[in-house]
Tab-separated table of C-alpha atoms and ligand atoms in Angstrom:
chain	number	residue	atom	x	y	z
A	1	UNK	CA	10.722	-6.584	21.986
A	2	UNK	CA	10.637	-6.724	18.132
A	3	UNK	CA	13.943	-6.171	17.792
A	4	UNK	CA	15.077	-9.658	17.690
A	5	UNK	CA	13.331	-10.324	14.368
A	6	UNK	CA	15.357	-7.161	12.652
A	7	UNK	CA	18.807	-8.241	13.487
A	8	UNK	CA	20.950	-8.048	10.290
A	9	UNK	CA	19.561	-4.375	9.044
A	10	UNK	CA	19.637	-3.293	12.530
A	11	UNK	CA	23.271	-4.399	12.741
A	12	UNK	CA	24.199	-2.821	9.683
A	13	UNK	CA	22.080	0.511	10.514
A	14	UNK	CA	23.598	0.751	13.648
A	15	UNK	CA	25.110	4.049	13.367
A	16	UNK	CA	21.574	5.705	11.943
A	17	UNK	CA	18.617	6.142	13.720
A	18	UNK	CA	16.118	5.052	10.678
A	19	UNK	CA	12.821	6.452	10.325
A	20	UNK	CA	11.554	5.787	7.063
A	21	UNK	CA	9.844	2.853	7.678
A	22	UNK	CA	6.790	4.075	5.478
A	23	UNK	CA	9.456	3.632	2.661
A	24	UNK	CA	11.615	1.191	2.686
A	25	UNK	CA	10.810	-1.392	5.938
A	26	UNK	CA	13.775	-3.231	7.541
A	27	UNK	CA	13.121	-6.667	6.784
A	28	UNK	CA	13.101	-9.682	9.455
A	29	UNK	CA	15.988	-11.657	8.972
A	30	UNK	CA	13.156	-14.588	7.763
A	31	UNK	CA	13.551	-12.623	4.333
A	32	UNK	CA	17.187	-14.095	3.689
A	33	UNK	CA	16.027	-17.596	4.323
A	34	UNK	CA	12.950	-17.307	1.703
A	35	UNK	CA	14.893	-15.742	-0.809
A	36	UNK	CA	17.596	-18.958	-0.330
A	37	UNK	CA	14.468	-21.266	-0.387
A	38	UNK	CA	13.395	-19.719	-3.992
A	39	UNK	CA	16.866	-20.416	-5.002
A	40	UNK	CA	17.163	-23.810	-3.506
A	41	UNK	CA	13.607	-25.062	-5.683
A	42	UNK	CA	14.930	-23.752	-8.586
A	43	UNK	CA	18.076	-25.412	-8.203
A	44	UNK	CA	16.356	-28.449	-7.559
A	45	UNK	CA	12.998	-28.475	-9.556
A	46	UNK	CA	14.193	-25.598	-12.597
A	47	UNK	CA	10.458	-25.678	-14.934
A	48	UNK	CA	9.044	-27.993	-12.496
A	49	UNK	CA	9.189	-25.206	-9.936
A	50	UNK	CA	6.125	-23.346	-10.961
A	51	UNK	CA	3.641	-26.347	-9.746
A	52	UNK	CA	4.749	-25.125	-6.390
A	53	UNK	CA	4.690	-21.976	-6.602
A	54	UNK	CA	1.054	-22.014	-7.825
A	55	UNK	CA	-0.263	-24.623	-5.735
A	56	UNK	CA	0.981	-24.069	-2.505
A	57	UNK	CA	3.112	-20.690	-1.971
A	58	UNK	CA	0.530	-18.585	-3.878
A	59	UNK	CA	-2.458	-20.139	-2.417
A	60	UNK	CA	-0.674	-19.835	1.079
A	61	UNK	CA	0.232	-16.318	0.323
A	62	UNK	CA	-3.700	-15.392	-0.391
A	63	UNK	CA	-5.046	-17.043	2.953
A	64	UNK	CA	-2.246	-15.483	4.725
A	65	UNK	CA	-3.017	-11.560	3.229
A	66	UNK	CA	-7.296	-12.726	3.211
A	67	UNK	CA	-6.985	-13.182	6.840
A	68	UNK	CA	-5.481	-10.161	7.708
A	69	UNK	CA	-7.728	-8.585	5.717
A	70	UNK	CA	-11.074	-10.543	6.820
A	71	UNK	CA	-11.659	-11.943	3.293
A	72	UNK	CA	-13.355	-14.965	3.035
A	73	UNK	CA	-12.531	-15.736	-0.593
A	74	UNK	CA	-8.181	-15.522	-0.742
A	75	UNK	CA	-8.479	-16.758	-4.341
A	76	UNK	CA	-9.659	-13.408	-5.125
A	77	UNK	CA	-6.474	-11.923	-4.438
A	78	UNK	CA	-4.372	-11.729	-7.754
A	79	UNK	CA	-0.865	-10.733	-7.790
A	80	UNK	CA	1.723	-8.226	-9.541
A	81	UNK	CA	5.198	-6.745	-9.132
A	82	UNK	CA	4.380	-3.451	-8.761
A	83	UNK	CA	0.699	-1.190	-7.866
A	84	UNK	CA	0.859	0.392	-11.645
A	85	UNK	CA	0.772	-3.209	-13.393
A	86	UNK	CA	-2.958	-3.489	-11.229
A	87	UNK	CA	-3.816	-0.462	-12.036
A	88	UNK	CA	-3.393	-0.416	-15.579
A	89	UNK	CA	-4.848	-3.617	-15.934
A	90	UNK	CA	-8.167	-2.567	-14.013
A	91	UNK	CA	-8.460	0.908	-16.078
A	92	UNK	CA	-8.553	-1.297	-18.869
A	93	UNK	CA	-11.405	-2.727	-17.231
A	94	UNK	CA	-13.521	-0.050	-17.918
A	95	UNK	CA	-15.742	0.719	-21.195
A	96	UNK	CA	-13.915	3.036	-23.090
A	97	UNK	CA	-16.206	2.452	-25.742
A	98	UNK	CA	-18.965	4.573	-24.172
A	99	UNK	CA	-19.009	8.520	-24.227
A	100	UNK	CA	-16.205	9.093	-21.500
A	101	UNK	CA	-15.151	7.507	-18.795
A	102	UNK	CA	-15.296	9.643	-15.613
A	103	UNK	CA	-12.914	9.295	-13.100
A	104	UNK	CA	-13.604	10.714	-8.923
A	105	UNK	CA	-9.754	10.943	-7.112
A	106	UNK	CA	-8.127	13.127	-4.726
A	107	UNK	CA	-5.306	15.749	-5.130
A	108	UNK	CA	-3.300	13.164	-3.013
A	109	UNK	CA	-2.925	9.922	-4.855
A	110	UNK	CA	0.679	8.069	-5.411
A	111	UNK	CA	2.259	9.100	-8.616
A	112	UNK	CA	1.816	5.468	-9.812
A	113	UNK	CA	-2.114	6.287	-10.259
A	114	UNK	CA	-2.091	10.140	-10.707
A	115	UNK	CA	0.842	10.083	-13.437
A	116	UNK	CA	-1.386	7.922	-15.426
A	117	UNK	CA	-4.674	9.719	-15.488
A	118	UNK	CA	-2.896	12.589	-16.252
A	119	UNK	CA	-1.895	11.023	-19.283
A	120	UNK	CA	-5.608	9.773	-19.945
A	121	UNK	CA	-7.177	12.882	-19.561
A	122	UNK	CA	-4.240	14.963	-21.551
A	123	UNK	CA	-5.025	12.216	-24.235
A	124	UNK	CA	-9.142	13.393	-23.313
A	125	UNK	CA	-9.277	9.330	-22.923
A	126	UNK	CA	-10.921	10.002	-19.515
A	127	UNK	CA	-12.965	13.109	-17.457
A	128	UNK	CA	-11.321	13.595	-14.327
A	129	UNK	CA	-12.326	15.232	-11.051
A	130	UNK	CA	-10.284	15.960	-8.088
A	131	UNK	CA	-11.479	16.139	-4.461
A	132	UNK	CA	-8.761	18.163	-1.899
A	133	UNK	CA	-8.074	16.079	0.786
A	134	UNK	CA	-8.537	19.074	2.831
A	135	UNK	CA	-10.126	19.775	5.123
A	136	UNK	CA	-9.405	16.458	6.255
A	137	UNK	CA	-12.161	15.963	8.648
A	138	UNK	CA	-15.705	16.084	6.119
A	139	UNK	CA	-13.522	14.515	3.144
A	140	UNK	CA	-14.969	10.885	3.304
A	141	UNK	CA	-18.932	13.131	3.686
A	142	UNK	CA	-17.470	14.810	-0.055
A	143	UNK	CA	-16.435	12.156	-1.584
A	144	UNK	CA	-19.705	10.715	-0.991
A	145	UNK	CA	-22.133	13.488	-2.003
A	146	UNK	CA	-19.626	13.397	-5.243
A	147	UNK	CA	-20.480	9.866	-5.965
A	148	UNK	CA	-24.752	10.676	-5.215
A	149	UNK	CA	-24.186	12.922	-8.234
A	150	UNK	CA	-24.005	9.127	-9.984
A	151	UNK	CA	-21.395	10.247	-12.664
A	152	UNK	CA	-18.604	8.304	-11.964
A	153	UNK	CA	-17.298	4.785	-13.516
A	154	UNK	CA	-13.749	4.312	-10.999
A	155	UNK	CA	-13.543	6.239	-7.415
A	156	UNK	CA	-9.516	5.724	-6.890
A	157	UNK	CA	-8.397	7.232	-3.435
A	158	UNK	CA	-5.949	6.056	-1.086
A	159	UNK	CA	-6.854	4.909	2.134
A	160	UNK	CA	-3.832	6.435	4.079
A	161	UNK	CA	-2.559	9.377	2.019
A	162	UNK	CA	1.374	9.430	1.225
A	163	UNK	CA	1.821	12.786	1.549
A	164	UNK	CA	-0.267	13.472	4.971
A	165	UNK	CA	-0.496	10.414	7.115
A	166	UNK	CA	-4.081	11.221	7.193
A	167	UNK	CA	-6.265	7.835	7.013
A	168	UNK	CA	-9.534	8.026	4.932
A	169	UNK	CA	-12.383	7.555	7.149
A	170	UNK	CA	-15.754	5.752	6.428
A	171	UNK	CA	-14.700	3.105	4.243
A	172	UNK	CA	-17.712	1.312	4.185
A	173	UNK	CA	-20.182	3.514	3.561
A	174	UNK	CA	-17.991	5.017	0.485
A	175	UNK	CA	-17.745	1.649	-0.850
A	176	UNK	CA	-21.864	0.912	-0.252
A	177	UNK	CA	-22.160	4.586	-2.437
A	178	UNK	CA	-20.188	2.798	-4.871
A	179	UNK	CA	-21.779	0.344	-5.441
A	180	UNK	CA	-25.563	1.812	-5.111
A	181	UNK	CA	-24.213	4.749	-7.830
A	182	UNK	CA	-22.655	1.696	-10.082
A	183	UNK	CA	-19.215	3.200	-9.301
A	184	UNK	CA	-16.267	0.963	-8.919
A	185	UNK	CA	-13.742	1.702	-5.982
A	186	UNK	CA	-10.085	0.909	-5.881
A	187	UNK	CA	-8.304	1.868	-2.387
A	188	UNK	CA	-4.890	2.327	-2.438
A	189	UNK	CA	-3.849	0.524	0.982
A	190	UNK	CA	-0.246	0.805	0.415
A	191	UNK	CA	0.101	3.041	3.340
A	192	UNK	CA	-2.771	1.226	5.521
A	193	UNK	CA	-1.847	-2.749	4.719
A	194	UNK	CA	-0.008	-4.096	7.935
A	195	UNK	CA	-0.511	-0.964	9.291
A	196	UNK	CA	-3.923	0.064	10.471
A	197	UNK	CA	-6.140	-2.305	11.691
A	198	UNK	CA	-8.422	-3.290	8.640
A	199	UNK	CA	-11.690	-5.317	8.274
A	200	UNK	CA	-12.846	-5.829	4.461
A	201	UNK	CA	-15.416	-8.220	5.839
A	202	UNK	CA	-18.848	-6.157	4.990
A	203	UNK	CA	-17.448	-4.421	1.456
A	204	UNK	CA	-14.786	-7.178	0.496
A	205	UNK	CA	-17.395	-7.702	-3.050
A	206	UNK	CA	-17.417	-3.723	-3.384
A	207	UNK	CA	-13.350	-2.593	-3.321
A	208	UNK	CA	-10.252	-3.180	-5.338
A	209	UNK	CA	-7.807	-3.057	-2.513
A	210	UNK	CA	-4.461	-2.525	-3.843
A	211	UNK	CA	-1.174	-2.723	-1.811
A	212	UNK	CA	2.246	-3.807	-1.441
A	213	UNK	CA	5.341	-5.987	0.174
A	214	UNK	CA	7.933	-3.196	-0.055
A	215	UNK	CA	6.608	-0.414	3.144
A	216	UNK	CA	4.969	-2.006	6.125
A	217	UNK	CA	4.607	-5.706	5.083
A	218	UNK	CA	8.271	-5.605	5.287
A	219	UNK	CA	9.553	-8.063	2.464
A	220	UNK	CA	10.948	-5.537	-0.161
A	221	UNK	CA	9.846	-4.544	-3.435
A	222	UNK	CA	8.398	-7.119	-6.440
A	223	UNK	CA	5.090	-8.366	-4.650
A	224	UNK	CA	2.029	-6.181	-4.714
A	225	UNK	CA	-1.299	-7.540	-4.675
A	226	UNK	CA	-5.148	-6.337	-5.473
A	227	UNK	CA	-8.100	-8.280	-3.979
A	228	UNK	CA	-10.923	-8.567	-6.812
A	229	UNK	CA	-14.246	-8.569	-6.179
A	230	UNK	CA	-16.892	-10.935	-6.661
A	231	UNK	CA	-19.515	-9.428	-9.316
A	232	UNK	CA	-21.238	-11.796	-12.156
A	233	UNK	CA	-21.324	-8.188	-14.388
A	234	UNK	CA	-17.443	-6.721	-13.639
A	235	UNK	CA	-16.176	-6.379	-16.927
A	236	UNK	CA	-12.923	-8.382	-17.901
A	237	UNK	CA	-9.342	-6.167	-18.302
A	238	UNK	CA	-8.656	-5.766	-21.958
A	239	UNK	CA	-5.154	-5.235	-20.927
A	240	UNK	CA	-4.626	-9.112	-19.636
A	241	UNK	CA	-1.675	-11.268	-19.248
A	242	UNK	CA	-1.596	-15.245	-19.761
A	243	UNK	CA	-1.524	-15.720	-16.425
A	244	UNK	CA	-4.813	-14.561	-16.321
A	245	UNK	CA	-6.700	-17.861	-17.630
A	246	UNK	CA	-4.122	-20.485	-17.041
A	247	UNK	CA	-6.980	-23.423	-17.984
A	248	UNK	CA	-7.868	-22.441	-21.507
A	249	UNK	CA	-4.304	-21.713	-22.982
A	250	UNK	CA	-4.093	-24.717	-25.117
A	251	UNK	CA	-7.631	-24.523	-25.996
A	252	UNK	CA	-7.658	-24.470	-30.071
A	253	UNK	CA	-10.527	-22.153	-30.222
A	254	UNK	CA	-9.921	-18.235	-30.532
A	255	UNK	CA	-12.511	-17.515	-28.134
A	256	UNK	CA	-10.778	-15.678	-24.839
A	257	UNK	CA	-11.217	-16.598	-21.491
A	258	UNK	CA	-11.046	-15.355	-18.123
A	259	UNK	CA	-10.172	-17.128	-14.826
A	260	UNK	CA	-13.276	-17.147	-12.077
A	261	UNK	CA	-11.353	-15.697	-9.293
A	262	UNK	CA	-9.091	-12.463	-9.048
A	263	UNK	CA	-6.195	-14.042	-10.895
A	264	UNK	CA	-8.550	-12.681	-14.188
A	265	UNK	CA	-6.472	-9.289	-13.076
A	266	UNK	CA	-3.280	-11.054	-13.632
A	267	UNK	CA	-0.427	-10.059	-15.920
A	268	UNK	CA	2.198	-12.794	-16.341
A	269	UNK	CA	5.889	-13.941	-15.369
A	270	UNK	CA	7.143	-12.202	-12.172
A	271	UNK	CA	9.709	-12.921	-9.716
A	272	UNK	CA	8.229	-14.798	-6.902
A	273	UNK	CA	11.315	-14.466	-4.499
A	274	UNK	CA	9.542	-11.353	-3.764
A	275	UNK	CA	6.151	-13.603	-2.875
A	276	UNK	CA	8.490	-15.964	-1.211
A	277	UNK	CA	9.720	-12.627	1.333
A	278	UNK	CA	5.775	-11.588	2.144
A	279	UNK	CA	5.542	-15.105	3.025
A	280	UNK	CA	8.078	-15.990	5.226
A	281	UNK	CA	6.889	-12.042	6.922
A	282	UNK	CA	3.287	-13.216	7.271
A	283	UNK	CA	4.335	-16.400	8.738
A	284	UNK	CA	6.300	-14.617	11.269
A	285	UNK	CA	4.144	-13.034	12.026
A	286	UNK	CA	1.039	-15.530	12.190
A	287	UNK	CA	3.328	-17.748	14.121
A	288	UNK	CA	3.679	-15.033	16.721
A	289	UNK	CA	0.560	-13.838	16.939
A	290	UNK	CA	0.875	-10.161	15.936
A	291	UNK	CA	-1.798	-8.605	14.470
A	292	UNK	CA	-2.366	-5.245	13.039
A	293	UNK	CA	-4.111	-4.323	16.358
A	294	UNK	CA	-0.504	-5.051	18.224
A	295	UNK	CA	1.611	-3.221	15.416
A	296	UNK	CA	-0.443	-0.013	15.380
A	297	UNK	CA	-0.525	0.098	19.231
A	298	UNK	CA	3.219	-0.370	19.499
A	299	UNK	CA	3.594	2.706	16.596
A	300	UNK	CA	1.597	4.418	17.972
A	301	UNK	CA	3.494	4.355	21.530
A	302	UNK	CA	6.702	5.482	19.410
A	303	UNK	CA	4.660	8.284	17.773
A	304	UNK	CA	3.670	9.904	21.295
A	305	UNK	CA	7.087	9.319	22.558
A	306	UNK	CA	8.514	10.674	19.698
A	307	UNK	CA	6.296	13.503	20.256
A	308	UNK	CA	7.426	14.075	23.710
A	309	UNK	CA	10.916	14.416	22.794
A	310	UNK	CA	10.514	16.648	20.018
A	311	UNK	CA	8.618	19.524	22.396
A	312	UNK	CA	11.671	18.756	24.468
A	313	UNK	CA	14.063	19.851	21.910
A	314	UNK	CA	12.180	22.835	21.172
A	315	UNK	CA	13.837	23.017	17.197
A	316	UNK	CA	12.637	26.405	15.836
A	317	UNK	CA	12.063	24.485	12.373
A	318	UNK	CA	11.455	20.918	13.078
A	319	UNK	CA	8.276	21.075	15.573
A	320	UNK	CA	4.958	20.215	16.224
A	321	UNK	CA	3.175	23.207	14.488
A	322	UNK	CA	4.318	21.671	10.921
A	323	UNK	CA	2.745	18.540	11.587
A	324	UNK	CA	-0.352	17.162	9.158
A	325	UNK	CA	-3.015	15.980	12.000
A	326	UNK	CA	-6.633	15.407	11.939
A	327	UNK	CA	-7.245	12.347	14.363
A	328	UNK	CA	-3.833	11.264	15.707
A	329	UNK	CA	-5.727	7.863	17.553
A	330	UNK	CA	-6.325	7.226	14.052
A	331	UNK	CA	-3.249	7.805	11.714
A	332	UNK	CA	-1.123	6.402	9.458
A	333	UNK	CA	2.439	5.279	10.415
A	334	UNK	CA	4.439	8.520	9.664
A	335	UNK	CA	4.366	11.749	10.782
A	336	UNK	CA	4.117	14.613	7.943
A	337	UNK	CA	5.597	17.778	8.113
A	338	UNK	CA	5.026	20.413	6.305
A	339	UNK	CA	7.504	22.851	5.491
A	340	UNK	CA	5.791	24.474	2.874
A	341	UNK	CA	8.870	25.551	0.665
A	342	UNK	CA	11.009	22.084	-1.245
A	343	UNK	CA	14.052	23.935	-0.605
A	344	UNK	CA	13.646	24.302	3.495
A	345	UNK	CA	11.843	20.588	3.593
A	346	UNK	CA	14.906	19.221	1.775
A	347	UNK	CA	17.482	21.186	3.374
A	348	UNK	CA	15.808	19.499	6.690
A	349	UNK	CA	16.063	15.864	5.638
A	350	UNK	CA	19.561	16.813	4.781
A	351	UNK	CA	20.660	17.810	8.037
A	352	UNK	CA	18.885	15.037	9.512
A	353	UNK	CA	21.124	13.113	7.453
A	354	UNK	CA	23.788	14.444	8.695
A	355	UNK	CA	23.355	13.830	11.957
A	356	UNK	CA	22.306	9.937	11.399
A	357	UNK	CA	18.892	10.455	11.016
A	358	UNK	CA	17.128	8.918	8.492
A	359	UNK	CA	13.709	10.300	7.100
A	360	UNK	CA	12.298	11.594	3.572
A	361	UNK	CA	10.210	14.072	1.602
A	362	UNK	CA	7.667	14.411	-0.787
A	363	UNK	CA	7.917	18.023	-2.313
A	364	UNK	CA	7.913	20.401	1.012
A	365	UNK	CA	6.440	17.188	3.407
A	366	UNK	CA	9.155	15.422	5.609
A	367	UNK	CA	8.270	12.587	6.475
A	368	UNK	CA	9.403	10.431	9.863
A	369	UNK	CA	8.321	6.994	9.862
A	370	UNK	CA	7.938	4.464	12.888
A	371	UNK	CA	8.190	0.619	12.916
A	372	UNK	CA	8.681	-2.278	14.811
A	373	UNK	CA	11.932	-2.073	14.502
A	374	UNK	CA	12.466	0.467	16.387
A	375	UNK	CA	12.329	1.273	20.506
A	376	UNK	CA	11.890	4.508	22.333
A	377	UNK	CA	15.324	4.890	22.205
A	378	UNK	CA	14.827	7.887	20.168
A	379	UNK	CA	17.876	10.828	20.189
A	380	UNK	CA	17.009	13.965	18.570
A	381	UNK	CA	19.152	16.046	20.877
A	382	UNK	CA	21.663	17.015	18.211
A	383	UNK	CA	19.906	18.710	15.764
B	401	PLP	C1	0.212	5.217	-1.747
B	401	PLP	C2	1.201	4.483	-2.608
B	401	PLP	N1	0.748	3.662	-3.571
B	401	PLP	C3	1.601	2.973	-4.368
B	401	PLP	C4	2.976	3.091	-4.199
B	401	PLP	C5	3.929	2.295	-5.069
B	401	PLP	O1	3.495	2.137	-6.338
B	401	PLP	P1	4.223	1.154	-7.394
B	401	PLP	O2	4.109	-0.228	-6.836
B	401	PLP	O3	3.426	1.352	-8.623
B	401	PLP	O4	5.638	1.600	-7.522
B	401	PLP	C6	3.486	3.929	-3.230
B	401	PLP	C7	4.954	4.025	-3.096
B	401	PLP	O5	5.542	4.713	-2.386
B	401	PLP	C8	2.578	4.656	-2.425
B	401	PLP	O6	3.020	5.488	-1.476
């Protein structure tokens, strides 16, 4: 059904059976057009290329990601090549000056966040405190009495965790905590974005929502994104790149300004073949009509079916009593297995490998990703 849009990685996979969408998506063969197209205007336009790029791809780009995300504002979207560029640039964001600055997370963020708090708080830049994810179902209620205690300047969490599947529930009502306790959130939707159905609609002026081209929006590394919201008081990065005030830069004065909308989060010079990839994805897929309601349903499908076919096999290691679940109507687009020892986890994904199956692990999880790419074609008979 999908298949059609996946024909040059699914011609050159054909001997694998790939399931680690969750980490590197196939991309629709609309991705080797776009990245021509960037080409093509610099070829033709060299300097004179950037006036399109900023006033028509990126602006087209924004509505494009604002829609699926029920924003109304897609200038508030500001862009990056990677989630740790954002991420930096919005820790900078907050007052070091004062006492500390006191960070709430979970003991299940990406290494791009939790790498560099560690540093922070080994430097005693920041306080730090950790919710488990576990148990899964009362962790949004936790993070949420945490917050009431009003300590904290940046709640960072994920909203679909890498290492479980497990999506983080009550959004909303986190992000209305937030804001009440003068707490700024930044969701990590790398794992969620053109995944899970998501409405931003009611908190889109109380979240950072930070995610990605490279897993489920399909066009490859080099084009992450953050959506900004709208306060009069947010403070201003202190770590900011030009590209963050393009109408003041010849302005003699020293004084330092800040654009209006989310591009104030922006760094400077990037690649935008990579924008020019989510683009020609999102168009796809606006063309077509499929929404994040369609993909999850269709993942979902291949989930149960891959389900059914795994109690069929019976494996004495690979089986249903390893996998992470809390509300399986409701989870991200892998399945996580925990093996509980590196060494047995990796030896898996080895002999998957072996026997043309694609997956991967994060320290004793294996993880086996679905996406539209695939059918329910699925062969596990041989391992
Ligand atoms: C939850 C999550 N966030 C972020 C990233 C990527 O971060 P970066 O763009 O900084 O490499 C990943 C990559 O796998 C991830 O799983």
């Amino acid at each position: 059904m999908y298949q059609k849009f996946y024909s040059a990685f699914l011609k050159n996979h054909s001997h694998l059976q790939h399931y680690a969408a969750h980490s590197h998506h196939f991309w629709p063969d609309v991705t080797k057009q776009a990245v021509l197209e960037y080409w093509d205007l610099a070829s033709v336009c060299s300097d004179r290329k950037w006036s399109t790029i900023f006033t028509e791809k990126v602006p087209e780009v924004q509505k494009r990601i604002a829609a699926r995300l029920s924003l109304h504002k897609p200038e508030n979207i500001c862009f990056a090549p990677n989630t740790h560029d954002l991420i930096i640039r919005l820790l900078s964001s907050l007052d070091f000056k004062k006492n500390k600055i006191r960070i709430l997370t979970t003991d299940s963020e990406f290494h791009s966040f939790k790498r560099q708090i560690s540093i922070l708080q080994h430097h005693k830049m920041i306080e730090l405190k950790i919710i488990p994810t576990k148990p899964y179902h009362n962790l949004s209620e936790r993070i949420i009495t945490e917050l009431e205690k009003g300590q904290y300047d940046l709640l960072f969490a994920s909203h679909v965790f890498f290492n479980s599947g497990i999506v983080l529930e009550n959004i909303e009502e986190i992000a209305h905590t937030a804001e009440e306790q003068n707490t700024l959130f930044a969701l990590d939707g790398y794992h969620s974005f053109m995944a899970i159905p998501i409405d931003l609609d009611h908190i889109q002026n109380k979240v950072f929502f930070i995610a990605g081209s490279y897993k489920y929006a399909q066009a490859g590394e080099g084009c992450c994104f953050m959506t900004v919201p709208e306060q009069a008081d947010l403070r201003n990065p202190i770590i900011s790149g030009w590209f963050a005030d393009f109408e003041n830069l010849d302005s003699p004065d020293q004084t330092i300004f800040y654009s209006q909308n989310g591009y104030r989060f922006a760094g400077s010079t990037m690649d935008y073949s990579a924008l020019y990839k989510l683009n020609a994805v999102l168009k796809l897929f606006d063309e077509h009509h499929i929404s994040e309601i369609e993909i999850h349903g269709y993942v979902q499908k291949l989930q149960k079916n891959f389900l059914q076919e795994l109690e069929k096999i019976n494996h004495p290691e690979l089986n249903e009593k390893k996998l992470i679940c809390h509300d399986l109507s409701y989870h991200g687009h892998f399945y996580a297995f925990d093996f509980k020892d590196i060494h047995l986890c990796r030896k898996m994904v080895e002999h998957l490998e072996n026997n043309n199956i694609i997956t991967d692990s994060r320290g004793s999880i294996l993880r086996f990703g679905f996406g539209l790419y695939q059918n329910e074609k699925i062969n596990l008979s041989e391992i």
